[in-house]
Amino acid sequence: MTTAVLAHDRIKDFDWAPSYVPGSTRYPTKFKIPGKTKDPFRTLVREYLSMEQEKDERQYGALEDVLSRTGAAARSDRGWMEALKLVLPMLVYAEYGAMKNMAQLVETVDNPELRQGYLTQALDEQRHVNQELYLLRHFARHAEDSEGFDRGMRVRGSNVFGRASRCCFENYFVNDPIESAITLSVVTETAYTNPLFVPLTEVAAFNGDDVTPGVFLSIQSDEARHMANGYSTLAAVLSVDENLPLAQEAFDRAFWCQHAFLDPLLGALYMYFTPQRINYVEKWQEWIVDDWVSGYIAKLERFGLKIPKHFAHAAERLQWLPHTAAMVGAATWPFHWWRFPGLDERGMEWMEQQFPGWHAIYGSFWEGYRALQDPKAGMIPFQAFPAAPPLCRVCAMPTVFPHPGAPTARVVEHAGRLHAFCSQPCQEIFDNCPERYLQMRAFDEIFDGWGLDEYIVKNGLLRADGRTLVAQPHVDDTKPMWTIDDIAKLGVEIVDPLRVLAAQNAGAADDSAAPTDGSEG
C-alpha cells in the first residue's frame, strides 16, 4: 500500500464527534446512512487544492491575457452572446445551490468517507461560482454589445424565466438534504451536466467563442468527481432497505422538476440563438437515454431503483418543448435582459427538416416576429395572443406545454386560491406537499397591474442612455432599436390570469345563485 493511500485512510480515522456539544439537527434527514462506506474521491484535501489552483491559474491567466488582447469575445456570434447573457446568471445560482447542499451534507451525514467528498465538492462549487461570475465580468468588458451581462444577476429574481430557474435549482438545498443530493448529483450532474456543458461548449466553439469553452471544460473536469459523489451517496442510501421507497419518490420528483425547466431552456439555447444549430432532441437521446438511463440507472436496478416514474412522459413531450419555450421567450422579449434573435428563412427550413410539422405550429409566429422587429410596427408579439397563460405553481413555467395546440395545463383550487399546473406530474408534486408551494408567488401575481414600461424602468432594463431597451427583438445594430417611449405607447399591462379567472368564477357563482323568477334573492 502506498504512503499516500495510508495517509488518506489515516486522516479519515481522525474523524471524531465532540462530547461537549450536542450533535446538530439543523438539516435533518429521513434517510438512514451507514457509518462506513467507500470513499468516492480518494484524494487528500492538500492534493486537491494544489490541483485546482493550477487549473484556476491557467484559466484566469488566459482570460486576462491573450483572450482580452486578441478581442476574442468581440468575434463571437452575436446571437450566441445573447444566449450567454441569459444562461450564465442562472448557472451561478445553480452552483450556489450545489455549494449549499454539499455544506448541508457535511453537517448531516455521519460518515467520514462521504463527508470527504462533500467537502471537496463544496469547494468546487464555490470555485465554479467565481469562475462563472468572472466570465460574466469578462464579457461585460469585452463583448461587442455588453449591455445585459451586467444586469442578469440583479434582475433574474424578477424575470419570468429567472424565477423558473430558481424553482428548478432551489431543489438543490430545500427540504431533506439527501433528497436534494439525489436531485443535484444523481439527476442534474449525472444526467444533465453532459447536455449542458459538453454541447454548450461545442456550440460556443461553432459560433466563434474562444472564451467560454476554456471555463466550461474546466468546470466539466470536476463533474466526473461529483458524479462519483452522487453514486456513492445513492449506493449508501440504497444499502438500507427501508430507504428504497423514499429514494424512489425523491428520484421521481427530482427528475421531473429538472426536466420541466432544463429541457425547454437547453433546447431553446441550442436551436434558436445561433446560426450553427444543434438538434437538442438528438443530444437528449444520446446523453439522457443512452448514457444516463441505459448505463447509469441500469446499474442501480440491482438495488431496486427504477427509471423515474414520468420519464416516458418527458420523452414524449420533448419534441415540442424547446420550440414552445422559444416562442414564449421571443413573444415577451421586452421583459428580458437579453436580445432575442429571430429566425430567417434558412432557420425555418432547418426547423421543419429536423422536426416535421414544426411550420404548421410555429411558422406563422416567426414570420410575424420578423414583421414586428421595427418599432414603427407599433406592436410586440406578446399582444398577438388573446391572453397570457398562467404560470405553473411548481415549476413556474408558462402552462402552454408541450405546444399551444395541445397544452396539458390544469387549474385547481386549494386553500382558497387558484393554482395552475403545466402538467399532471407537477400537480402530483404539489398534491404530495402543498405547503412547500402555497407561499410562492408567481411572476404575474407579483407584477399584476404594472404597465410594461413601468416594469422595464423599475427593473433597470434600459441601456446607458436611459431610453433604449437592453432587450431587442433582433441582434442587428443596423436595425432600429426600441426605446421606452415606443413601449409606453403600446399601453401593455401585466395581468394575472388566475385573478381574472377567479373573478370570472365568482361572477358565474353569483349568477347561478341569483333567482331566475324575477323575485329578489
Short mmCIF file of C-alpha atoms in Angstrom, two decimals:
data_model
loop_
_atom_site.label_atom_id
_atom_site.label_comp_id
_atom_site.label_asym_id
_atom_site.label_seq_id
_atom_site.Cartn_x
_atom_site.Cartn_y
_atom_site.Cartn_z
CA MET A 1 0.00 0.00 0.00
CA THR A 2 1.43 3.42 -0.98
CA THR A 3 2.22 6.15 1.50
CA ALA A 4 -0.48 8.42 0.03
CA VAL A 5 -3.18 5.77 0.44
CA LEU A 6 -2.07 5.09 4.02
CA ALA A 7 -2.13 8.79 4.82
CA HIS A 8 -5.54 9.11 3.20
CA ASP A 9 -7.02 6.29 5.30
CA ARG A 10 -5.33 7.51 8.50
CA ILE A 11 -6.77 11.01 8.17
CA LYS A 12 -10.29 9.65 7.96
CA ASP A 13 -9.64 7.72 11.19
CA PHE A 14 -9.24 11.07 12.91
CA ASP A 15 -12.97 11.74 12.41
CA TRP A 16 -14.49 12.32 15.82
CA ALA A 17 -17.65 13.64 17.47
CA PRO A 18 -17.18 16.12 20.36
CA SER A 19 -18.85 15.12 23.62
CA TYR A 20 -19.08 18.67 24.93
CA VAL A 21 -21.65 19.95 22.40
CA PRO A 22 -24.84 18.27 21.18
CA GLY A 23 -24.98 16.98 17.61
CA SER A 24 -26.51 19.36 15.09
CA THR A 25 -30.02 18.77 13.77
CA ARG A 26 -30.12 21.86 11.59
CA TYR A 27 -30.63 19.83 8.40
CA PRO A 28 -32.46 16.64 9.45
CA THR A 29 -32.93 13.74 7.04
CA LYS A 30 -35.42 10.90 6.91
CA PHE A 31 -32.86 8.61 5.25
CA LYS A 32 -30.63 6.16 7.14
CA ILE A 33 -26.94 6.38 6.11
CA PRO A 34 -24.37 3.68 7.08
CA GLY A 35 -21.46 4.91 9.18
CA LYS A 36 -18.83 3.39 6.84
CA THR A 37 -18.80 3.27 3.01
CA LYS A 38 -16.34 3.64 0.13
CA ASP A 39 -14.63 6.99 -0.33
CA PRO A 40 -15.74 8.39 -3.71
CA PHE A 41 -12.79 10.81 -4.09
CA ARG A 42 -9.74 9.12 -2.50
CA THR A 43 -7.92 12.45 -2.69
CA LEU A 44 -6.26 14.31 0.15
CA VAL A 45 -7.56 17.86 0.54
CA ARG A 46 -3.99 19.17 0.19
CA GLU A 47 -3.57 17.39 -3.18
CA TYR A 48 -6.98 18.54 -4.30
CA LEU A 49 -6.21 22.20 -3.54
CA SER A 50 -2.91 22.11 -5.47
CA MET A 51 -4.59 20.54 -8.49
CA GLU A 52 -7.44 23.06 -8.59
CA GLN A 53 -5.11 26.02 -8.03
CA GLU A 54 -3.15 25.08 -11.14
CA LYS A 55 -6.36 24.83 -13.21
CA ASP A 56 -7.64 28.19 -11.99
CA GLU A 57 -4.35 29.97 -12.67
CA ARG A 58 -4.40 28.76 -16.28
CA GLN A 59 -7.99 29.84 -16.80
CA TYR A 60 -7.79 33.30 -15.22
CA GLY A 61 -4.42 33.91 -16.88
CA ALA A 62 -5.90 33.20 -20.32
CA LEU A 63 -8.91 35.43 -19.67
CA GLU A 64 -6.77 38.35 -18.52
CA ASP A 65 -4.05 37.98 -21.12
CA VAL A 66 -4.36 36.53 -24.60
CA LEU A 67 -8.17 36.37 -24.84
CA SER A 68 -8.50 40.02 -23.80
CA ARG A 69 -5.67 41.25 -26.02
CA THR A 70 -6.96 39.44 -29.11
CA GLY A 71 -10.57 40.62 -28.64
CA ALA A 72 -11.89 37.04 -28.61
CA ALA A 73 -15.26 37.99 -27.08
CA ALA A 74 -15.97 40.55 -29.82
CA ARG A 75 -15.51 37.91 -32.55
CA SER A 76 -18.24 35.61 -31.21
CA ASP A 77 -21.62 35.26 -32.90
CA ARG A 78 -23.99 37.93 -31.61
CA GLY A 79 -26.86 35.53 -31.02
CA TRP A 80 -24.61 33.24 -29.00
CA MET A 81 -23.54 36.16 -26.81
CA GLU A 82 -27.21 36.85 -26.07
CA ALA A 83 -27.67 33.19 -25.06
CA LEU A 84 -24.82 33.59 -22.58
CA LYS A 85 -26.42 36.71 -21.09
CA LEU A 86 -29.45 34.54 -20.36
CA VAL A 87 -27.83 31.37 -19.06
CA LEU A 88 -24.78 32.49 -17.06
CA PRO A 89 -26.68 34.20 -14.18
CA MET A 90 -28.89 31.11 -13.91
CA LEU A 91 -25.85 28.82 -13.78
CA VAL A 92 -24.32 30.91 -11.00
CA TYR A 93 -27.43 30.33 -8.90
CA ALA A 94 -27.29 26.58 -9.63
CA GLU A 95 -23.65 26.42 -8.50
CA TYR A 96 -24.52 28.38 -5.35
CA GLY A 97 -27.34 25.91 -4.59
CA ALA A 98 -24.95 22.99 -5.12
CA MET A 99 -22.45 24.51 -2.71
CA LYS A 100 -25.17 24.88 -0.07
CA ASN A 101 -26.25 21.28 -0.48
CA MET A 102 -22.72 19.95 -0.04
CA ALA A 103 -22.26 22.05 3.12
CA GLN A 104 -25.57 20.71 4.47
CA LEU A 105 -24.43 17.14 3.82
CA VAL A 106 -21.13 17.67 5.65
CA GLU A 107 -23.17 18.53 8.73
CA THR A 108 -25.92 15.93 8.29
CA VAL A 109 -24.17 12.74 7.17
CA ASP A 110 -22.21 10.91 9.87
CA ASN A 111 -19.85 9.10 7.52
CA PRO A 112 -16.22 10.31 7.10
CA GLU A 113 -15.75 8.79 3.64
CA LEU A 114 -18.79 10.58 2.20
CA ARG A 115 -18.01 13.81 4.06
CA GLN A 116 -14.56 13.90 2.46
CA GLY A 117 -16.25 14.00 -0.94
CA TYR A 118 -18.84 16.57 0.14
CA LEU A 119 -16.14 18.91 1.47
CA THR A 120 -14.14 18.96 -1.76
CA GLN A 121 -17.28 19.29 -3.88
CA ALA A 122 -18.42 22.28 -1.79
CA LEU A 123 -15.06 23.91 -2.58
CA ASP A 124 -15.51 23.00 -6.26
CA GLU A 125 -18.93 24.63 -6.38
CA GLN A 126 -17.60 27.80 -4.75
CA ARG A 127 -14.88 27.89 -7.42
CA HIS A 128 -17.49 27.45 -10.15
CA VAL A 129 -19.49 30.40 -8.81
CA ASN A 130 -16.33 32.51 -9.01
CA GLN A 131 -15.42 31.22 -12.48
CA GLU A 132 -18.84 31.98 -13.95
CA LEU A 133 -19.01 35.41 -12.32
CA TYR A 134 -15.57 36.15 -13.75
CA LEU A 135 -16.80 35.07 -17.19
CA LEU A 136 -19.72 37.50 -16.87
CA ARG A 137 -17.26 40.25 -15.92
CA HIS A 138 -15.05 39.41 -18.93
CA PHE A 139 -17.98 39.67 -21.36
CA ALA A 140 -19.29 42.83 -19.68
CA ARG A 141 -15.91 44.42 -20.50
CA HIS A 142 -15.13 42.90 -23.90
CA ALA A 143 -18.32 41.77 -25.72
CA GLU A 144 -19.43 43.79 -28.76
CA ASP A 145 -22.79 44.53 -27.08
CA SER A 146 -22.03 44.23 -23.38
CA GLU A 147 -25.37 45.68 -22.14
CA GLY A 148 -27.14 42.90 -20.26
CA PHE A 149 -24.10 40.99 -18.99
CA ASP A 150 -24.10 43.36 -16.03
CA ARG A 151 -27.87 43.08 -15.45
CA GLY A 152 -28.73 39.37 -15.15
CA MET A 153 -27.54 38.83 -11.57
CA ARG A 154 -29.67 41.76 -10.41
CA VAL A 155 -32.92 41.12 -12.27
CA ARG A 156 -33.09 37.32 -12.55
CA GLY A 157 -35.36 37.21 -9.46
CA SER A 158 -37.94 39.46 -11.12
CA ASN A 159 -37.86 37.85 -14.58
CA VAL A 160 -40.36 35.17 -15.53
CA PHE A 161 -37.71 32.68 -16.71
CA GLY A 162 -35.27 33.72 -13.99
CA ARG A 163 -37.89 32.82 -11.39
CA ALA A 164 -38.47 29.47 -13.11
CA SER A 165 -34.73 28.76 -12.90
CA ARG A 166 -34.83 29.43 -9.16
CA CYS A 167 -37.70 26.96 -8.74
CA CYS A 168 -35.58 24.37 -10.52
CA PHE A 169 -32.30 24.99 -8.69
CA GLU A 170 -33.76 25.56 -5.21
CA ASN A 171 -34.38 21.83 -5.19
CA TYR A 172 -30.62 21.53 -4.51
CA PHE A 173 -30.92 22.88 -0.97
CA VAL A 174 -34.60 22.93 0.09
CA ASN A 175 -36.10 20.17 2.24
CA ASP A 176 -34.26 16.94 3.10
CA PRO A 177 -30.53 17.30 2.22
CA ILE A 178 -30.32 13.69 0.97
CA GLU A 179 -33.24 14.27 -1.39
CA SER A 180 -31.52 17.46 -2.53
CA ALA A 181 -28.34 15.43 -3.15
CA ILE A 182 -30.32 12.99 -5.29
CA THR A 183 -31.64 15.94 -7.32
CA LEU A 184 -28.23 17.57 -7.65
CA SER A 185 -25.79 14.71 -8.02
CA VAL A 186 -27.85 11.85 -9.42
CA VAL A 187 -30.13 13.77 -11.80
CA THR A 188 -28.57 17.14 -12.70
CA GLU A 189 -24.86 16.35 -12.51
CA THR A 190 -25.10 12.86 -13.93
CA ALA A 191 -27.91 13.28 -16.48
CA TYR A 192 -27.87 16.98 -17.42
CA THR A 193 -24.27 18.11 -16.90
CA ASN A 194 -23.21 16.48 -20.16
CA PRO A 195 -26.03 18.06 -22.24
CA LEU A 196 -25.27 21.35 -20.51
CA PHE A 197 -21.51 21.73 -20.52
CA VAL A 198 -20.34 19.47 -23.36
CA PRO A 199 -22.68 20.53 -26.24
CA LEU A 200 -22.78 24.09 -24.90
CA THR A 201 -19.01 24.17 -25.26
CA GLU A 202 -19.39 22.69 -28.74
CA VAL A 203 -21.96 25.33 -29.70
CA ALA A 204 -19.69 28.06 -28.33
CA ALA A 205 -16.79 26.88 -30.48
CA PHE A 206 -19.04 26.61 -33.55
CA ASN A 207 -20.03 30.24 -33.07
CA GLY A 208 -16.55 31.71 -32.72
CA ASP A 209 -16.49 31.93 -28.92
CA ASP A 210 -12.93 31.10 -27.78
CA VAL A 211 -13.57 32.26 -24.21
CA THR A 212 -16.41 30.11 -22.84
CA PRO A 213 -15.03 26.64 -23.75
CA GLY A 214 -11.96 27.08 -21.53
CA VAL A 215 -14.10 27.93 -18.49
CA PHE A 216 -16.76 25.31 -19.12
CA LEU A 217 -14.28 22.50 -19.78
CA SER A 218 -12.50 23.37 -16.53
CA ILE A 219 -15.84 23.05 -14.73
CA GLN A 220 -16.73 19.87 -16.59
CA SER A 221 -13.45 18.26 -15.48
CA ASP A 222 -14.75 18.47 -11.87
CA GLU A 223 -18.13 16.96 -12.69
CA ALA A 224 -16.80 13.40 -13.01
CA ARG A 225 -15.85 13.52 -9.31
CA HIS A 226 -19.25 14.97 -8.48
CA MET A 227 -20.95 12.11 -10.29
CA ALA A 228 -18.91 9.71 -8.15
CA ASN A 229 -20.17 11.58 -5.09
CA GLY A 230 -23.76 11.13 -6.24
CA TYR A 231 -23.28 7.44 -6.97
CA SER A 232 -21.68 6.82 -3.57
CA THR A 233 -24.45 8.72 -1.79
CA LEU A 234 -27.15 6.81 -3.62
CA ALA A 235 -25.39 3.47 -3.05
CA ALA A 236 -25.22 4.26 0.68
CA VAL A 237 -28.91 5.17 0.73
CA LEU A 238 -29.94 2.02 -1.13
CA SER A 239 -27.82 -0.23 1.09
CA VAL A 240 -30.51 0.26 3.76
CA ASP A 241 -33.71 -1.49 2.62
CA GLU A 242 -36.13 0.90 4.33
CA ASN A 243 -34.70 3.81 2.31
CA LEU A 244 -35.78 2.40 -1.07
CA PRO A 245 -39.40 3.74 -1.20
CA LEU A 246 -38.21 7.17 -0.03
CA ALA A 247 -35.37 7.19 -2.54
CA GLN A 248 -37.67 6.22 -5.43
CA GLU A 249 -40.15 9.00 -4.56
CA ALA A 250 -37.31 11.53 -4.32
CA PHE A 251 -35.83 10.29 -7.61
CA ASP A 252 -39.19 10.62 -9.42
CA ARG A 253 -39.72 14.19 -8.16
CA ALA A 254 -36.13 15.20 -8.86
CA PHE A 255 -36.16 14.09 -12.48
CA TRP A 256 -39.44 15.83 -13.32
CA CYS A 257 -38.50 19.12 -11.63
CA GLN A 258 -35.20 19.24 -13.55
CA HIS A 259 -36.77 18.17 -16.85
CA ALA A 260 -39.56 20.78 -16.61
CA PHE A 261 -37.08 23.67 -16.75
CA LEU A 262 -33.78 22.38 -18.16
CA ASP A 263 -35.08 20.71 -21.31
CA PRO A 264 -37.03 23.75 -22.61
CA LEU A 265 -34.10 26.03 -21.71
CA LEU A 266 -31.30 23.97 -23.24
CA GLY A 267 -33.31 23.13 -26.36
CA ALA A 268 -34.10 26.80 -26.99
CA LEU A 269 -30.44 27.78 -26.45
CA TYR A 270 -29.10 25.19 -28.88
CA MET A 271 -31.64 25.75 -31.63
CA TYR A 272 -32.80 29.39 -31.58
CA PHE A 273 -29.92 31.68 -30.63
CA THR A 274 -27.23 30.79 -33.16
CA PRO A 275 -26.97 30.06 -36.90
CA GLN A 276 -24.95 26.91 -36.09
CA ARG A 277 -27.79 24.88 -34.59
CA ILE A 278 -27.66 21.53 -32.78
CA ASN A 279 -30.71 19.25 -32.62
CA TYR A 280 -31.29 19.06 -28.86
CA VAL A 281 -33.63 16.08 -29.10
CA GLU A 282 -30.82 14.04 -30.68
CA LYS A 283 -28.45 15.11 -27.89
CA TRP A 284 -31.09 14.18 -25.30
CA GLN A 285 -31.32 10.69 -26.82
CA GLU A 286 -27.53 10.33 -26.67
CA TRP A 287 -26.83 11.77 -23.21
CA ILE A 288 -30.04 11.14 -21.25
CA VAL A 289 -31.48 7.96 -22.77
CA ASP A 290 -28.39 6.04 -23.93
CA ASP A 291 -25.86 7.13 -21.29
CA TRP A 292 -27.85 8.01 -18.17
CA VAL A 293 -30.81 5.62 -18.33
CA SER A 294 -29.23 2.68 -20.18
CA GLY A 295 -25.84 3.00 -18.48
CA TYR A 296 -26.05 4.68 -15.08
CA ILE A 297 -29.60 3.92 -13.92
CA ALA A 298 -29.45 0.34 -15.24
CA LYS A 299 -26.61 -0.37 -12.79
CA LEU A 300 -28.82 0.72 -9.90
CA GLU A 301 -31.67 -1.64 -10.77
CA ARG A 302 -29.99 -4.36 -8.71
CA PHE A 303 -30.64 -2.15 -5.67
CA GLY A 304 -34.34 -1.86 -6.62
CA LEU A 305 -34.25 1.69 -8.02
CA LYS A 306 -36.35 2.12 -11.16
CA ILE A 307 -36.34 4.61 -14.04
CA PRO A 308 -38.17 7.82 -12.98
CA LYS A 309 -41.93 7.37 -12.99
CA HIS A 310 -42.65 10.08 -15.57
CA PHE A 311 -39.61 9.51 -17.82
CA ALA A 312 -41.72 8.25 -20.78
CA HIS A 313 -44.00 11.30 -20.47
CA ALA A 314 -40.97 13.60 -20.53
CA ALA A 315 -39.55 11.87 -23.62
CA GLU A 316 -42.91 12.11 -25.40
CA ARG A 317 -43.32 15.87 -24.90
CA LEU A 318 -39.65 16.72 -25.54
CA GLN A 319 -40.27 17.05 -29.30
CA TRP A 320 -42.02 20.43 -28.91
CA LEU A 321 -40.88 21.78 -25.51
CA PRO A 322 -37.90 23.85 -26.75
CA HIS A 323 -39.89 25.36 -29.62
CA THR A 324 -42.74 26.44 -27.34
CA ALA A 325 -40.28 27.88 -24.81
CA ALA A 326 -38.50 29.81 -27.57
CA MET A 327 -41.82 31.18 -28.84
CA VAL A 328 -42.86 32.37 -25.37
CA GLY A 329 -39.41 33.89 -24.77
CA ALA A 330 -39.49 35.75 -28.10
CA ALA A 331 -43.10 36.92 -27.62
CA THR A 332 -42.13 38.50 -24.29
CA TRP A 333 -38.77 39.93 -25.43
CA PRO A 334 -39.11 43.42 -23.79
CA PHE A 335 -39.31 41.77 -20.34
CA HIS A 336 -35.80 40.31 -20.53
CA TRP A 337 -32.16 41.36 -20.13
CA TRP A 338 -31.03 39.75 -23.39
CA ARG A 339 -31.83 40.23 -27.07
CA PHE A 340 -33.83 37.51 -28.81
CA PRO A 341 -32.74 36.88 -32.44
CA GLY A 342 -35.41 35.96 -34.95
CA LEU A 343 -35.47 33.09 -37.42
CA ASP A 344 -34.65 33.71 -41.08
CA GLU A 345 -35.89 31.51 -43.94
CA ARG A 346 -32.87 29.23 -43.62
CA GLY A 347 -33.52 28.75 -39.91
CA MET A 348 -37.18 27.96 -40.52
CA GLU A 349 -36.24 25.39 -43.18
CA TRP A 350 -33.86 23.73 -40.69
CA MET A 351 -36.63 23.52 -38.10
CA GLU A 352 -39.10 21.90 -40.48
CA GLN A 353 -36.46 19.49 -41.75
CA GLN A 354 -35.45 18.42 -38.24
CA PHE A 355 -38.98 18.48 -36.77
CA PRO A 356 -41.61 17.68 -39.42
CA GLY A 357 -44.82 19.58 -38.62
CA TRP A 358 -42.93 22.47 -36.99
CA HIS A 359 -44.06 25.06 -39.56
CA ALA A 360 -47.75 24.32 -39.05
CA ILE A 361 -47.43 25.08 -35.32
CA TYR A 362 -44.80 27.84 -35.13
CA GLY A 363 -44.19 29.12 -38.69
CA SER A 364 -46.72 31.97 -38.65
CA PHE A 365 -45.41 33.21 -35.28
CA TRP A 366 -41.83 33.58 -36.51
CA GLU A 367 -42.96 35.25 -39.74
CA GLY A 368 -44.92 37.74 -37.62
CA TYR A 369 -41.95 38.17 -35.27
CA ARG A 370 -39.83 39.41 -38.17
CA ALA A 371 -42.53 41.85 -39.21
CA LEU A 372 -42.73 43.31 -35.69
CA GLN A 373 -38.99 43.93 -35.16
CA ASP A 374 -39.24 47.59 -36.23
CA PRO A 375 -40.70 49.94 -33.58
CA LYS A 376 -42.75 51.54 -36.37
CA ALA A 377 -44.88 48.38 -36.39
CA GLY A 378 -46.35 49.67 -33.12
CA MET A 379 -46.87 46.22 -31.66
CA ILE A 380 -44.94 43.46 -29.89
CA PRO A 381 -45.64 39.71 -30.39
CA PHE A 382 -46.99 39.45 -26.83
CA GLN A 383 -50.03 41.49 -27.95
CA ALA A 384 -50.91 38.98 -30.67
CA PHE A 385 -52.02 36.42 -28.08
CA PRO A 386 -55.55 36.69 -26.65
CA ALA A 387 -54.29 36.27 -23.06
CA ALA A 388 -51.11 35.31 -21.22
CA PRO A 389 -51.15 31.74 -19.86
CA PRO A 390 -50.96 31.31 -16.06
CA LEU A 391 -47.67 30.10 -14.61
CA CYS A 392 -47.22 26.66 -13.07
CA ARG A 393 -47.26 26.69 -9.25
CA VAL A 394 -44.48 24.07 -9.12
CA CYS A 395 -42.05 24.73 -11.99
CA ALA A 396 -43.09 28.39 -12.65
CA MET A 397 -43.04 27.82 -16.41
CA PRO A 398 -45.95 29.04 -18.61
CA THR A 399 -48.72 26.46 -18.86
CA VAL A 400 -48.57 26.08 -22.64
CA PHE A 401 -46.51 22.91 -22.94
CA PRO A 402 -45.87 20.77 -24.88
CA HIS A 403 -47.27 23.16 -27.51
CA PRO A 404 -50.06 25.74 -27.66
CA GLY A 405 -52.32 23.46 -29.72
CA ALA A 406 -52.24 20.65 -27.16
CA PRO A 407 -51.49 22.05 -23.69
CA THR A 408 -51.72 19.77 -20.67
CA ALA A 409 -52.47 22.64 -18.28
CA ARG A 410 -54.97 22.41 -15.45
CA VAL A 411 -56.21 24.84 -12.77
CA VAL A 412 -57.39 23.69 -9.33
CA GLU A 413 -58.50 25.43 -6.15
CA HIS A 414 -56.62 24.73 -2.93
CA ALA A 415 -56.76 26.58 0.40
CA GLY A 416 -58.94 29.31 -1.11
CA ARG A 417 -56.59 30.08 -4.04
CA LEU A 418 -56.41 29.01 -7.66
CA HIS A 419 -53.25 27.18 -8.71
CA ALA A 420 -52.20 26.41 -12.28
CA PHE A 421 -50.07 23.43 -13.31
CA CYS A 422 -48.35 22.78 -16.61
CA SER A 423 -48.77 19.00 -16.38
CA GLN A 424 -50.11 16.12 -14.33
CA PRO A 425 -46.68 15.38 -12.74
CA CYS A 426 -46.36 18.98 -11.49
CA GLN A 427 -49.85 18.76 -9.96
CA GLU A 428 -48.91 15.43 -8.38
CA ILE A 429 -45.80 17.00 -6.79
CA PHE A 430 -47.93 19.84 -5.43
CA ASP A 431 -50.58 17.46 -4.06
CA ASN A 432 -47.92 15.50 -2.15
CA CYS A 433 -46.51 18.59 -0.41
CA PRO A 434 -48.73 21.68 -0.97
CA GLU A 435 -47.29 23.59 2.00
CA ARG A 436 -43.99 23.98 0.14
CA TYR A 437 -45.65 25.88 -2.71
CA LEU A 438 -48.52 27.78 -1.05
CA GLN A 439 -46.34 30.77 -0.12
CA MET A 440 -44.87 31.00 -3.59
CA ARG A 441 -45.99 33.95 -5.73
CA ALA A 442 -45.72 33.70 -9.48
CA PHE A 443 -44.29 36.46 -11.67
CA ASP A 444 -47.74 37.66 -12.81
CA GLU A 445 -49.07 37.65 -9.23
CA ILE A 446 -46.22 39.95 -8.15
CA PHE A 447 -46.46 42.39 -11.06
CA ASP A 448 -50.22 42.24 -11.67
CA GLY A 449 -51.43 45.68 -12.79
CA TRP A 450 -47.98 47.06 -13.68
CA GLY A 451 -47.52 48.70 -17.06
CA LEU A 452 -44.81 47.10 -19.20
CA ASP A 453 -42.94 50.42 -19.38
CA GLU A 454 -43.09 50.70 -15.57
CA TYR A 455 -41.72 47.15 -15.22
CA ILE A 456 -38.81 47.91 -17.57
CA VAL A 457 -37.83 51.17 -15.87
CA LYS A 458 -38.09 49.90 -12.29
CA ASN A 459 -36.11 46.75 -13.07
CA GLY A 460 -33.26 48.69 -14.70
CA LEU A 461 -33.74 47.23 -18.17
CA LEU A 462 -32.64 50.38 -20.02
CA ARG A 463 -29.24 51.00 -21.58
CA ALA A 464 -26.76 53.66 -20.51
CA ASP A 465 -28.57 56.36 -22.50
CA GLY A 466 -31.62 55.92 -20.21
CA ARG A 467 -34.03 55.44 -23.17
CA THR A 468 -33.08 52.39 -25.24
CA LEU A 469 -34.12 48.94 -24.03
CA VAL A 470 -31.45 46.38 -23.16
CA ALA A 471 -33.63 43.73 -24.84
CA GLN A 472 -34.36 43.97 -28.55
CA PRO A 473 -36.17 41.61 -30.96
CA HIS A 474 -33.02 41.24 -33.10
CA VAL A 475 -29.21 41.30 -32.79
CA ASP A 476 -28.56 43.58 -35.78
CA ASP A 477 -27.26 47.01 -34.70
CA THR A 478 -28.12 48.49 -38.13
CA LYS A 479 -31.85 47.99 -37.42
CA PRO A 480 -33.89 50.49 -35.35
CA MET A 481 -33.74 49.95 -31.59
CA TRP A 482 -36.81 50.06 -29.36
CA THR A 483 -36.95 52.79 -26.71
CA ILE A 484 -39.02 53.15 -23.56
CA ASP A 485 -41.18 55.71 -25.43
CA ASP A 486 -42.10 53.06 -28.01
CA ILE A 487 -43.10 50.67 -25.22
CA ALA A 488 -45.12 53.31 -23.34
CA LYS A 489 -47.22 53.96 -26.48
CA LEU A 490 -48.33 50.31 -26.55
CA GLY A 491 -50.17 50.56 -23.22
CA VAL A 492 -49.38 46.93 -22.34
CA GLU A 493 -50.33 45.90 -18.80
CA ILE A 494 -49.20 42.78 -16.88
CA VAL A 495 -52.29 40.78 -15.87
CA ASP A 496 -52.55 37.82 -13.51
CA PRO A 497 -54.68 35.26 -15.42
CA LEU A 498 -55.60 33.43 -12.20
CA ARG A 499 -57.00 36.62 -10.68
CA VAL A 500 -59.11 37.15 -13.81
CA LEU A 501 -60.29 33.53 -13.74
CA ALA A 502 -61.16 33.74 -10.03
CA ALA A 503 -63.22 36.89 -10.72
CA GLN A 504 -65.00 35.14 -13.59
CA ASN A 505 -65.73 32.13 -11.40
CA ALA A 506 -67.09 34.37 -8.67
CA GLY A 507 -69.30 36.17 -11.20
CA ALA A 508 -70.61 32.87 -12.54
CA ALA A 509 -71.36 31.69 -8.98
CA ASP A 510 -73.26 34.89 -8.27
CA ASP A 511 -75.26 34.45 -11.48
CA SER A 512 -76.16 30.85 -10.63
CA ALA A 513 -77.22 31.87 -7.10
CA ALA A 514 -79.47 34.66 -8.39
CA PRO A 515 -83.21 33.81 -8.60
CA THR A 516 -84.48 33.11 -12.09
CA ASP A 517 -88.17 34.03 -11.48
CA GLY A 518 -87.56 37.76 -11.17
CA SER A 519 -88.01 37.83 -7.36
CA GLU A 520 -85.30 39.34 -5.11
CA GLY A 521 -82.85 36.87 -3.62
#
